[in-house]
Coordinates of C-alpha atoms and ligand atoms in Angstrom, one line a residue:
X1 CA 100.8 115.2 156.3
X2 CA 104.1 117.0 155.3
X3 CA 103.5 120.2 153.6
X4 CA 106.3 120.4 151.7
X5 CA 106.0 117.3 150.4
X6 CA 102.1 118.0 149.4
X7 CA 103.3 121.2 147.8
X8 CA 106.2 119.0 145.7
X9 CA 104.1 116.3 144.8
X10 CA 101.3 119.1 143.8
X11 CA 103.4 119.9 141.2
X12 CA 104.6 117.0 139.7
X13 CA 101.3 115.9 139.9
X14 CA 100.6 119.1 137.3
X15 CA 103.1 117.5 134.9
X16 CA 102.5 114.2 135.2
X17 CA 99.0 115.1 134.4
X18 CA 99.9 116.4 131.2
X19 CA 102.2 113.8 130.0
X20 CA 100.0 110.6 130.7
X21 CA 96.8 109.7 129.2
X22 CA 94.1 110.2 131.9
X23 CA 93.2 107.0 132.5
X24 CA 96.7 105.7 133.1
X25 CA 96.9 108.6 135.4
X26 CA 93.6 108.0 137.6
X27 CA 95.0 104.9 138.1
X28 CA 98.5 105.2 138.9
X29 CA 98.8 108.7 140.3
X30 CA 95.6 109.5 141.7
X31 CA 95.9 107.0 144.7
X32 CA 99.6 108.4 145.4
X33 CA 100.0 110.3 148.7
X34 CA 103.0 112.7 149.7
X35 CA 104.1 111.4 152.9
X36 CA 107.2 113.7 153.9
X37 CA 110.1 115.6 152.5
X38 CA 113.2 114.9 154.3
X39 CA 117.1 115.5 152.8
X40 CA 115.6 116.2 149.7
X41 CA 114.2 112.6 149.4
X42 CA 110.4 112.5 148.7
X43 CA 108.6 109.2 150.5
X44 CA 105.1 108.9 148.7
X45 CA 102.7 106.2 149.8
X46 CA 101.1 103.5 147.4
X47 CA 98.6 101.0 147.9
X48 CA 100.5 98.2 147.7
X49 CA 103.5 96.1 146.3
X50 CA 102.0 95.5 142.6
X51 CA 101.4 98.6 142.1
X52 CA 105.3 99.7 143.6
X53 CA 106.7 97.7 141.2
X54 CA 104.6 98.9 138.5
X55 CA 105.7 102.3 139.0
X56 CA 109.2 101.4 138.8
X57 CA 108.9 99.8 135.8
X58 CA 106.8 102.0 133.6
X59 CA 107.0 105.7 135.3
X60 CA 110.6 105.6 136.9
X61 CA 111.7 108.5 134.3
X62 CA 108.5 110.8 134.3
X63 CA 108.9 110.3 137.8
X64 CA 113.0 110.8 138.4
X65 CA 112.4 114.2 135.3
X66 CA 109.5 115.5 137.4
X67 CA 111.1 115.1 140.7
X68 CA 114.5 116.6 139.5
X69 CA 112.8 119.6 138.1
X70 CA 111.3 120.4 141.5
X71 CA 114.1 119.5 144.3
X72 CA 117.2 119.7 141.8
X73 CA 119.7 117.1 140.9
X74 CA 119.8 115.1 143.8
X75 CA 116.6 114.3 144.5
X76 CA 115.5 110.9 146.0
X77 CA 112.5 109.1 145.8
X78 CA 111.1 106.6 148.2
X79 CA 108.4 104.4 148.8
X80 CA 105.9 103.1 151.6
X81 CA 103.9 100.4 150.5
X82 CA 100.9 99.8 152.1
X83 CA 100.9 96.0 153.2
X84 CA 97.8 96.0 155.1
X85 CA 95.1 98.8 155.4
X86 CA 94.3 98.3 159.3
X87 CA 91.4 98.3 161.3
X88 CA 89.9 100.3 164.8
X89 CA 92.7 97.8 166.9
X90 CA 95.5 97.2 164.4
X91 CA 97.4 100.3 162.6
X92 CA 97.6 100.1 159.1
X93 CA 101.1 98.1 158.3
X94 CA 103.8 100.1 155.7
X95 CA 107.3 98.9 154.6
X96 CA 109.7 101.6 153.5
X97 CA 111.4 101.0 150.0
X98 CA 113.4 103.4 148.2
X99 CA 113.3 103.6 144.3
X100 CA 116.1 101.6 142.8
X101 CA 114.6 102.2 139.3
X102 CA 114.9 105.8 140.1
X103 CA 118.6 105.5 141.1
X104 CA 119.4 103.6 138.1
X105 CA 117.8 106.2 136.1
X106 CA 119.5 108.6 137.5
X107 CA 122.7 106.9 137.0
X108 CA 122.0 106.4 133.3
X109 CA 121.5 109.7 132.8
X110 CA 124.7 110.9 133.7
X111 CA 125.9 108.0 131.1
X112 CA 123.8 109.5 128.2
X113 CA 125.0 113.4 128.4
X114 CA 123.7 115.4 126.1
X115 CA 126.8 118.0 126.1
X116 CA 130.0 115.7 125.6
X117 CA 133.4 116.8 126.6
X118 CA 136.0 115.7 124.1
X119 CA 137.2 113.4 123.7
X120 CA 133.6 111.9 123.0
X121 CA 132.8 109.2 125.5
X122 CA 130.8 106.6 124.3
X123 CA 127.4 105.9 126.4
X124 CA 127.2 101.8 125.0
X125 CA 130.6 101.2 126.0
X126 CA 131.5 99.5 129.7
X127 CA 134.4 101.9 131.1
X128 CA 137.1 100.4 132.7
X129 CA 137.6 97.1 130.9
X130 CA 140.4 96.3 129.4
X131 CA 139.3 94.8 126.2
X132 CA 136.6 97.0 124.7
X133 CA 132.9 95.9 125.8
X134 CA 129.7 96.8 124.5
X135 CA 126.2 97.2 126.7
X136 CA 123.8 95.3 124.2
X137 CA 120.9 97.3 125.3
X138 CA 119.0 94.7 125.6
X139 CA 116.1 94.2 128.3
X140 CA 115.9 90.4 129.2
X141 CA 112.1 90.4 128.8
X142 CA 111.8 90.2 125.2
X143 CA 112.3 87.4 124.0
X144 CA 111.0 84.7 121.2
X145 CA 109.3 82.7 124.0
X146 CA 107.2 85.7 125.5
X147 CA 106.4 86.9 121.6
X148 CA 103.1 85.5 120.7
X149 CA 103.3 83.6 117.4
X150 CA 99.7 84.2 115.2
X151 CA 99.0 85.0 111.5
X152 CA 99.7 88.3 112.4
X153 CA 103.4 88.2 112.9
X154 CA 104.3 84.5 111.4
X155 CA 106.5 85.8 109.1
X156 CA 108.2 88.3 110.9
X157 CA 108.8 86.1 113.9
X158 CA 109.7 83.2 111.8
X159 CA 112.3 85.7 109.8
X160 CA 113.4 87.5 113.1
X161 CA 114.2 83.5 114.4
X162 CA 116.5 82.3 111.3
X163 CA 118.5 85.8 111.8
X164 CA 119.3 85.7 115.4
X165 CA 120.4 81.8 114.2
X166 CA 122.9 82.5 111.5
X167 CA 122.9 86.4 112.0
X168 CA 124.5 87.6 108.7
X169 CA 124.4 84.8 106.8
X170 CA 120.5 84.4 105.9
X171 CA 119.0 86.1 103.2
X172 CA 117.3 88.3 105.3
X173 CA 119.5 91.8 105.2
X174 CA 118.6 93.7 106.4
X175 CA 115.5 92.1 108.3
X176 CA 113.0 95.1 108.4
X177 CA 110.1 94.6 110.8
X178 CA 107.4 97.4 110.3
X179 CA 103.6 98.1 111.9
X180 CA 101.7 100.2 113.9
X181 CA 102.2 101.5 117.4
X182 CA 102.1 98.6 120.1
X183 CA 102.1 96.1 117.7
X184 CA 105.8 94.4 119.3
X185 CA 108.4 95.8 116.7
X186 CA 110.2 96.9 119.6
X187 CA 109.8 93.5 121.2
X188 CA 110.7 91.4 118.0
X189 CA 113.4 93.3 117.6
X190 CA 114.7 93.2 120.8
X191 CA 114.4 89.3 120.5
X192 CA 116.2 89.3 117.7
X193 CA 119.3 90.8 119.9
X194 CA 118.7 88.9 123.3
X195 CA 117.9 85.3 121.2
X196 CA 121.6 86.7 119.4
X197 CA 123.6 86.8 122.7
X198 CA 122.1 83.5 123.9
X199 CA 123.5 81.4 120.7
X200 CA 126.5 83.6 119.7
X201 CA 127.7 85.0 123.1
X202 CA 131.0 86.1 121.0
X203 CA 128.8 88.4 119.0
X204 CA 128.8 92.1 119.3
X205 CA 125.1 93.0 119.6
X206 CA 123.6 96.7 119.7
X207 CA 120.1 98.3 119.5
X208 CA 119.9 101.7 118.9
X209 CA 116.6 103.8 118.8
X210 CA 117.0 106.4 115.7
X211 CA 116.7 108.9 118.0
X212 CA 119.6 108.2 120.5
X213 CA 121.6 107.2 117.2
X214 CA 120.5 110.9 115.5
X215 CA 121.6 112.6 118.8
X216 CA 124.9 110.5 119.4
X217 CA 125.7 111.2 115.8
X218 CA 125.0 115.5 116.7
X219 CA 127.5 115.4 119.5
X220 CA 130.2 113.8 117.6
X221 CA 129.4 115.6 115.0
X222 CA 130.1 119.0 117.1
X223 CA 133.0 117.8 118.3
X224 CA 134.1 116.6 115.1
X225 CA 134.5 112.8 115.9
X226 CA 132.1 111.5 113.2
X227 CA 134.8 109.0 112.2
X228 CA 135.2 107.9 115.9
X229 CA 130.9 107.8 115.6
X230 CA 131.2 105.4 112.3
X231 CA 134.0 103.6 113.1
X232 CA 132.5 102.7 116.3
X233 CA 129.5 101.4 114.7
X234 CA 131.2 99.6 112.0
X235 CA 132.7 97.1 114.9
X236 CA 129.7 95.5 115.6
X237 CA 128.0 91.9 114.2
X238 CA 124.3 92.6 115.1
X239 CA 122.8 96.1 114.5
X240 CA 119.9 96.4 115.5
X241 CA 118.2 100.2 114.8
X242 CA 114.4 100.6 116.2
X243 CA 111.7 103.3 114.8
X244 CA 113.6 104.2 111.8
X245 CA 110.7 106.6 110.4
X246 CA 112.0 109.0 112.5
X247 CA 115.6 109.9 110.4
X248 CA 113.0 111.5 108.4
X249 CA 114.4 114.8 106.9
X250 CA 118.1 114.1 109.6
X251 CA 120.2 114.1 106.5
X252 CA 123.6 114.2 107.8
X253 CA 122.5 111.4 109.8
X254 CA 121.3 109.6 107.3
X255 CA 125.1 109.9 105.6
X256 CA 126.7 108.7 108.3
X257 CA 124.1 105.5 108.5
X258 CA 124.6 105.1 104.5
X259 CA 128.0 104.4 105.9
X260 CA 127.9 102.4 107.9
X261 CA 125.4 99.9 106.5
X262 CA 127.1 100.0 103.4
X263 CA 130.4 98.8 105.4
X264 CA 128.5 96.3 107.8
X265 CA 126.8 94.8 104.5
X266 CA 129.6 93.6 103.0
X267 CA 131.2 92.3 106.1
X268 CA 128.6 90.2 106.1
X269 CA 127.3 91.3 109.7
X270 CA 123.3 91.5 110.1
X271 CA 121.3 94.7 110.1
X272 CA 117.7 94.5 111.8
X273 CA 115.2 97.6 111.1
X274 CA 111.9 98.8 112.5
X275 CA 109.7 101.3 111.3
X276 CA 106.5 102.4 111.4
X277 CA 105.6 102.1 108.2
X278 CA 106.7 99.8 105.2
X279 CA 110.0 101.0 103.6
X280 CA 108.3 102.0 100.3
X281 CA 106.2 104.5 101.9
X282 CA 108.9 105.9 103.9
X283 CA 108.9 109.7 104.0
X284 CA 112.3 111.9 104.2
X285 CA 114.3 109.2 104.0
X286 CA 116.9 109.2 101.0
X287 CA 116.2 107.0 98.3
X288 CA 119.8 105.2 98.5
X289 CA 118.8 103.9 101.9
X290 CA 116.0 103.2 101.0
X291 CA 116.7 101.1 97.8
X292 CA 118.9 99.3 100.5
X293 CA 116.4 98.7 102.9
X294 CA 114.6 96.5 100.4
X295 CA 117.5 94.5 99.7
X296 CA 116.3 92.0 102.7
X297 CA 113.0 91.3 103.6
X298 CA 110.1 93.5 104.7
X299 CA 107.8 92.0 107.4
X300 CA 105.0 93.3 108.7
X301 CA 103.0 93.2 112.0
X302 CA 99.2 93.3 112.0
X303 CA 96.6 93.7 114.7
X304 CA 96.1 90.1 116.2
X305 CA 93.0 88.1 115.5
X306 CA 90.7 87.5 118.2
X307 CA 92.7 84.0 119.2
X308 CA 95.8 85.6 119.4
X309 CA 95.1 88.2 121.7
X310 CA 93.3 85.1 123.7
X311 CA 97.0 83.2 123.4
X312 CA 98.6 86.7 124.5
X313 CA 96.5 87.5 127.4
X314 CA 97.4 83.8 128.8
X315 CA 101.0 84.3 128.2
X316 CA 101.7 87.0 129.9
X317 CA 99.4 86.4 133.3
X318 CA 101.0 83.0 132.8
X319 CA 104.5 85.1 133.0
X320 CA 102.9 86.6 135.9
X321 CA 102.0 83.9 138.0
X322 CA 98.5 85.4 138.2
X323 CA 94.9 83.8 137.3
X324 CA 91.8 84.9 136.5
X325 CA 88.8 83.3 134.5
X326 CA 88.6 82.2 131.0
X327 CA 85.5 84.6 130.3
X328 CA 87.3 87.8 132.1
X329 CA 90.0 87.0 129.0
X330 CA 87.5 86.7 126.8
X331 CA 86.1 89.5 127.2
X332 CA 89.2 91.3 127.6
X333 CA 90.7 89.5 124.1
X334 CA 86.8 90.1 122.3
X335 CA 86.8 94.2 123.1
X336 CA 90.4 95.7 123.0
X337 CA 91.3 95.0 119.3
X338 CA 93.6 97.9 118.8
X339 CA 97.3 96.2 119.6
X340 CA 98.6 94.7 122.1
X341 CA 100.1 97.9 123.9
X342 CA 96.6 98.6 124.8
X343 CA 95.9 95.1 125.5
X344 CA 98.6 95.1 128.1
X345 CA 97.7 97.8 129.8
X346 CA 93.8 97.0 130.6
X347 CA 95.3 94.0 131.9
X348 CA 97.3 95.5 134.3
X349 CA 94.7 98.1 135.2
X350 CA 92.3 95.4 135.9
X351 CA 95.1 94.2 138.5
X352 CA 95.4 97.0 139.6
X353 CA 91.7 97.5 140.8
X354 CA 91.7 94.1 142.1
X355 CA 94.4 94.7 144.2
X356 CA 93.3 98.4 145.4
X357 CA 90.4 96.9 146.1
X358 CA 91.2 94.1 147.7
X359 CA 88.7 91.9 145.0
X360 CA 88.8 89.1 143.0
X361 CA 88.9 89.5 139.7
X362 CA 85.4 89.0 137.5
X363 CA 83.0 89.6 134.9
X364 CA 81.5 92.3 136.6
X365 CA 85.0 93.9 137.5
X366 CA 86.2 93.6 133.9
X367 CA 83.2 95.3 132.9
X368 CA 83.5 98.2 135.0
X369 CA 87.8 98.8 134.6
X370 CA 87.0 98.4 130.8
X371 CA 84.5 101.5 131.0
X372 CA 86.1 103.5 133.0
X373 CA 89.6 103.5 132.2
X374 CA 89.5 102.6 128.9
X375 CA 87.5 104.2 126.2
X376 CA 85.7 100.7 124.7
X377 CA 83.0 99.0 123.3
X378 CA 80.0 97.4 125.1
X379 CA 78.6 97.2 121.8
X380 CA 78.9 93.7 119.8
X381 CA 80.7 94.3 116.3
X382 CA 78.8 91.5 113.8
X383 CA 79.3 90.4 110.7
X384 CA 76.1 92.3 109.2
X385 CA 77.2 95.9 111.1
X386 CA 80.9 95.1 109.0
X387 CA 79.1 94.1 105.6
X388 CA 76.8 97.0 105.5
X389 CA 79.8 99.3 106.3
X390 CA 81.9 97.6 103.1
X391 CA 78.9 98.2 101.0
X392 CA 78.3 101.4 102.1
X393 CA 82.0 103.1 101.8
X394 CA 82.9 101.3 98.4
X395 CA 79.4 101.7 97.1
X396 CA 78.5 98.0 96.7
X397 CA 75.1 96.5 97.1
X398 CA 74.9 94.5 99.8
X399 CA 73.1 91.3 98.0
X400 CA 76.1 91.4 95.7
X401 CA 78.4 91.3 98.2
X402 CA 77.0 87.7 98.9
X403 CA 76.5 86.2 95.6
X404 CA 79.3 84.9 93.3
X405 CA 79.9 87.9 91.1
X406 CA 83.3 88.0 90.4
X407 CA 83.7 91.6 89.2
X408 CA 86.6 92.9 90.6
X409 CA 85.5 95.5 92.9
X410 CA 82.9 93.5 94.7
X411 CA 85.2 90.4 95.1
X412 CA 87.9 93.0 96.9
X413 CA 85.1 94.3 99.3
X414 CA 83.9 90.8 100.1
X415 CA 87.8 89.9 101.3
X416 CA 88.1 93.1 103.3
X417 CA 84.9 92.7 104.9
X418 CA 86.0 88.8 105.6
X419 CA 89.3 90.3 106.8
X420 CA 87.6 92.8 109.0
X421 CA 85.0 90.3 110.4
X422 CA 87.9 87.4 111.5
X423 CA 89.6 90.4 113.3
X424 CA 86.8 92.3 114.8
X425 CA 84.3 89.5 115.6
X426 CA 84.7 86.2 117.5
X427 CA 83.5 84.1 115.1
X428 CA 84.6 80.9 113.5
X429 CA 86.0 81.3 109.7
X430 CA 83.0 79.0 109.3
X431 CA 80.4 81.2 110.6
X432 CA 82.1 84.2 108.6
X433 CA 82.1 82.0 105.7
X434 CA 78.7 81.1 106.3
X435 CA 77.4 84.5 106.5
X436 CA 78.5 84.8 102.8
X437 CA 76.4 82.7 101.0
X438 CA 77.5 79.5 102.4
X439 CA 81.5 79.9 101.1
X440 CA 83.5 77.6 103.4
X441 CA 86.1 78.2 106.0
X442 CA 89.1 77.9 103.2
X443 CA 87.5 81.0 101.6
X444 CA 88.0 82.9 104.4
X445 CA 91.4 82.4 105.3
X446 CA 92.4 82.7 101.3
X447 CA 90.9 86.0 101.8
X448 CA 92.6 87.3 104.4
X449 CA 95.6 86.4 103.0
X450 CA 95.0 88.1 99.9
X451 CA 94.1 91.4 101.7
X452 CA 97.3 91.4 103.6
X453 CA 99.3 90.8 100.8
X454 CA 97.8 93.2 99.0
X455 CA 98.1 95.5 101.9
X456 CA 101.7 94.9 101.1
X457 CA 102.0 95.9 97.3
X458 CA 99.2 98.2 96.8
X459 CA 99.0 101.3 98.6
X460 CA 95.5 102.9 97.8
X461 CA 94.2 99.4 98.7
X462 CA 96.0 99.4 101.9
X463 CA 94.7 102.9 102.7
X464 CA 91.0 102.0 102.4
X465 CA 91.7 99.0 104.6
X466 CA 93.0 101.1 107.2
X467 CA 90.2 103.6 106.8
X468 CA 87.6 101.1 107.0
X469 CA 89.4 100.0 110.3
X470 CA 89.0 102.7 112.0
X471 CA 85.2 103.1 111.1
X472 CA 84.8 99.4 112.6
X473 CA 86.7 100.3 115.8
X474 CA 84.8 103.4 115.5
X475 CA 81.7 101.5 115.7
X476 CA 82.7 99.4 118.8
X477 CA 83.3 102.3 120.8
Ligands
LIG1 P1 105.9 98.7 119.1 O1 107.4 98.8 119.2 O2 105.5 98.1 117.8 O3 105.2 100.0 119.4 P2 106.2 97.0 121.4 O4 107.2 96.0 120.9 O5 106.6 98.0 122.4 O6 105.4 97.7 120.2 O7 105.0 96.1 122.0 C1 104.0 96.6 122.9 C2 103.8 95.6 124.0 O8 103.1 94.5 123.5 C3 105.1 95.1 124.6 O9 104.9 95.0 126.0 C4 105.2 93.7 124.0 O10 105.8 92.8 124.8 C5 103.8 93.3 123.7 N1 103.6 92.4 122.5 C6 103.5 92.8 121.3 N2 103.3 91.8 120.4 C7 103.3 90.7 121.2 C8 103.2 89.3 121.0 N3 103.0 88.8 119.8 N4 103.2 88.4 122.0 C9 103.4 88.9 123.3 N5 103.5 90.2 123.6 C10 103.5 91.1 122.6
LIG2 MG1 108.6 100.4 119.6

């Protein structure tokens, strides 16, 4: 082995370690080796093609950033994929790829500088056309078809769907799409932009994180261009602006956006939001925009219920071409309940240790990549453990909780804990409905509703909802 190399890789290793969330780590960068160090282009060696491509995909930057910091600006990456391990006659087979994820990357950076030269160059637009052209910023994966529909997203989806139709002329704008982390804002929103393009090529679509619009607006603002910054945005149909929590407290930046929506509005162009949380309980972000923000519609995104995590599992090893059996999803779908980030990724790491292994995939295989890599449950959530939990944190007595008293606290708790059971537990409404007093399978659904919307509107009531799920997950772990 190359010393150099071990000594480079050693190092970014060190980083890496303390950028990634250890179990992503043990399982993409443990099973890296340094091969050699030649012309300042690093060749590491993975186990095989899957896991190649994964890397490209999902660590590209952390790997191009750690890479750079170590060699300097033009360091290369390459790859040798193992296609076969070998034996005592045959050597062990390798193909030689080189990163074009990392060269991309690289290219991109120069594109997004963070000191600009005036006059301000403007990363979304394609130089040397003749008529200006802007890079959407769009990544062709999300789209409507890959985005799960379930009662945790209907309305958002459905919403997202009628703007991306008549973009501008709907009664939704701005659209704002808010949830927790993993929960596909991103994704919607990015839908939104690609399902835009399809049906109105003509349009001039452009997502923008808050942060890369915040930092754009700093550099024009140094070089005093902010007109050149607002007039720029105020050419475009579709605006689509992602994580908007974070121009908490970026006044100026918040001006300049005031401006700009303000101009798009009444142009009649479309304005799609994210955030992490629902416009009304934005913090540090002024009350104008705010007032604005509410103008459209708010949708949220919730965790998906056990079938819809079932329906996104099967989508996307559909997507994949791969296969593996209907109780591995189960089981899967029944113990990762946080969002779909999460359910993602012990999808992939259960690939992953298939294909390191050289195994099928099972039970017994899900059982172990669900242990080791990521912190779950073996433990069966019921309806009783989520009941006495209710009763015990709102101070209800549990025989109450089951009869028909219709006293207003104890007819909220028995709707959360219905909520929480359909979303924690695999059973039918029925059974839930069963396991309270006999109410049928209408009951249930009427309450879930009724906690969501009042998840919506009341903000106490959504807190203890949220606190309650946590203890559940809490529970399962
Ligand atoms: P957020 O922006 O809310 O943090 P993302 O949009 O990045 O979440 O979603 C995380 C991952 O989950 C993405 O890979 C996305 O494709 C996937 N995802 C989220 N919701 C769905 C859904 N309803 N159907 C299919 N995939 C989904
Ligand atoms: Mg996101």
């Amino acid at each position: 082995m190359d010393k150099n190399a071990e000594k480079v890789w050693t190092n970014c290793l060190k980083i890496i370690k303390d950028i990634v969330e250890w179990q992503h780590y043990k399982t993409w960068f443990e099973p890296i080796k340094p091969v050699s160090l030649k012309n300042n282009i690093l060749i590491i060696q993975v186990p095989s093609q899957f896991f190649f491509e994964y890397l490209e995909e999902h660590y590209v930057n952390l790997l191009a950033k750690t890479l750079k910091r170590e060699l300097g600006k033009d360091a290369g990456l390459e790859y040798r994929i193992m296609v076969d391990s070998g034996n005592i006659k045959n050597k062990p087979l390798t193909m030689d790829v080189s990163g074009q994820g990392f060269k991309t990357y690289s290219n991109n950076e120069m594109d997004f500088p963070l000191v600009i030269s005036n006059p301000v160059k403007n990363p979304f637009v394609i130089p040397g056309l003749k008529k200006m052209q802007i890079d959407p910023q769009l990544n062709p994966i999300y789209t409507f078809d890959a985005f799960i529909e379930g009662d945790c997203n209907r309305v958002a989806r459905r919403a997202g769907k009628a703007v991306a139709e008549k973009p501008g002329a709907n009664s939704f704008n701005p659209l704002v799409i808010y949830g927790g982390v993993g929960l596909g804002k991103t994704h919607l929103a990015q839908a939104i932009g690609n399902e835009v393009k399809r049906l109105h090529p003509n349009k001039v679509v452009l997502y923008v994180s808050s942060e890369k619009f915040i930092n754009q607006f700093m550099d024009h603002s140094r070089n005093n261009a902010i007109n050149d910054f607002i007039h720029f945005y105020q050419l475009i149909d579709v605006l689509i602006i992602d994580d908007v929590q974070f121009f908490n407290k970026a006044e100026k930046s918040q001006d300049a956006f005031f401006a700009i929506f303000n101009h798009l509005h009444q142009s009649g162009k479309q304005l799609v939001l994210t955030s992490d949380k629902s416009p009304k309980d934005l913090e540090g972000v002024q009350e104008r925009l705010l007032s604005r923000f509410r103008w459209g519609l708010s949708a949220d995104l919730q965790i998906p219920d056990y079938e819809t995590r079932i329906d996104i599992l099967e989508k996307k090893m559909k997507n994949d071409g791969l296969e593996m059996p209907k109780e591995v999803v189960k089981y899967i779908a029944y113990n990762i309940n946080s969002n779909v980030r999460e359910l993602e990724g012990t999808l992939i790491s259960l690939l992953a240790q298939s294909s390191l292994n050289r195994r099928e995939i099972d039970l017994d295989l899900a059982k172990k990549v669900l242990r080791n890599f990521i912190r779950t449950s073996s433990k069966e959530i019921t309806i009783d453990t989520i009941q006495k939990m209710v009763c015990e944190y709102f101070a209800v007595p549990y025989d109450k909780l089951l009869q028909k008293t219709r006293k207003r606290e104890i007819v909220q708790a028995r709707q959360i804990t219905m909520y929480l059971a359909k979303a924690f537990t695999k059973n039918s409404l029925k059974t839930i409905g069963e396991h309270f007093g006999g109410r049928d399978h209408t009951t249930v659904i009427h309450s879930c509703q009724t906690v969501k919307d009042l998840m919506d509107t009341d903000s106490v009531f959504r807190e203890n909802v949220l606190e309650l799920q946590q203890k559940v997950q809490l529970a399962a772990m």
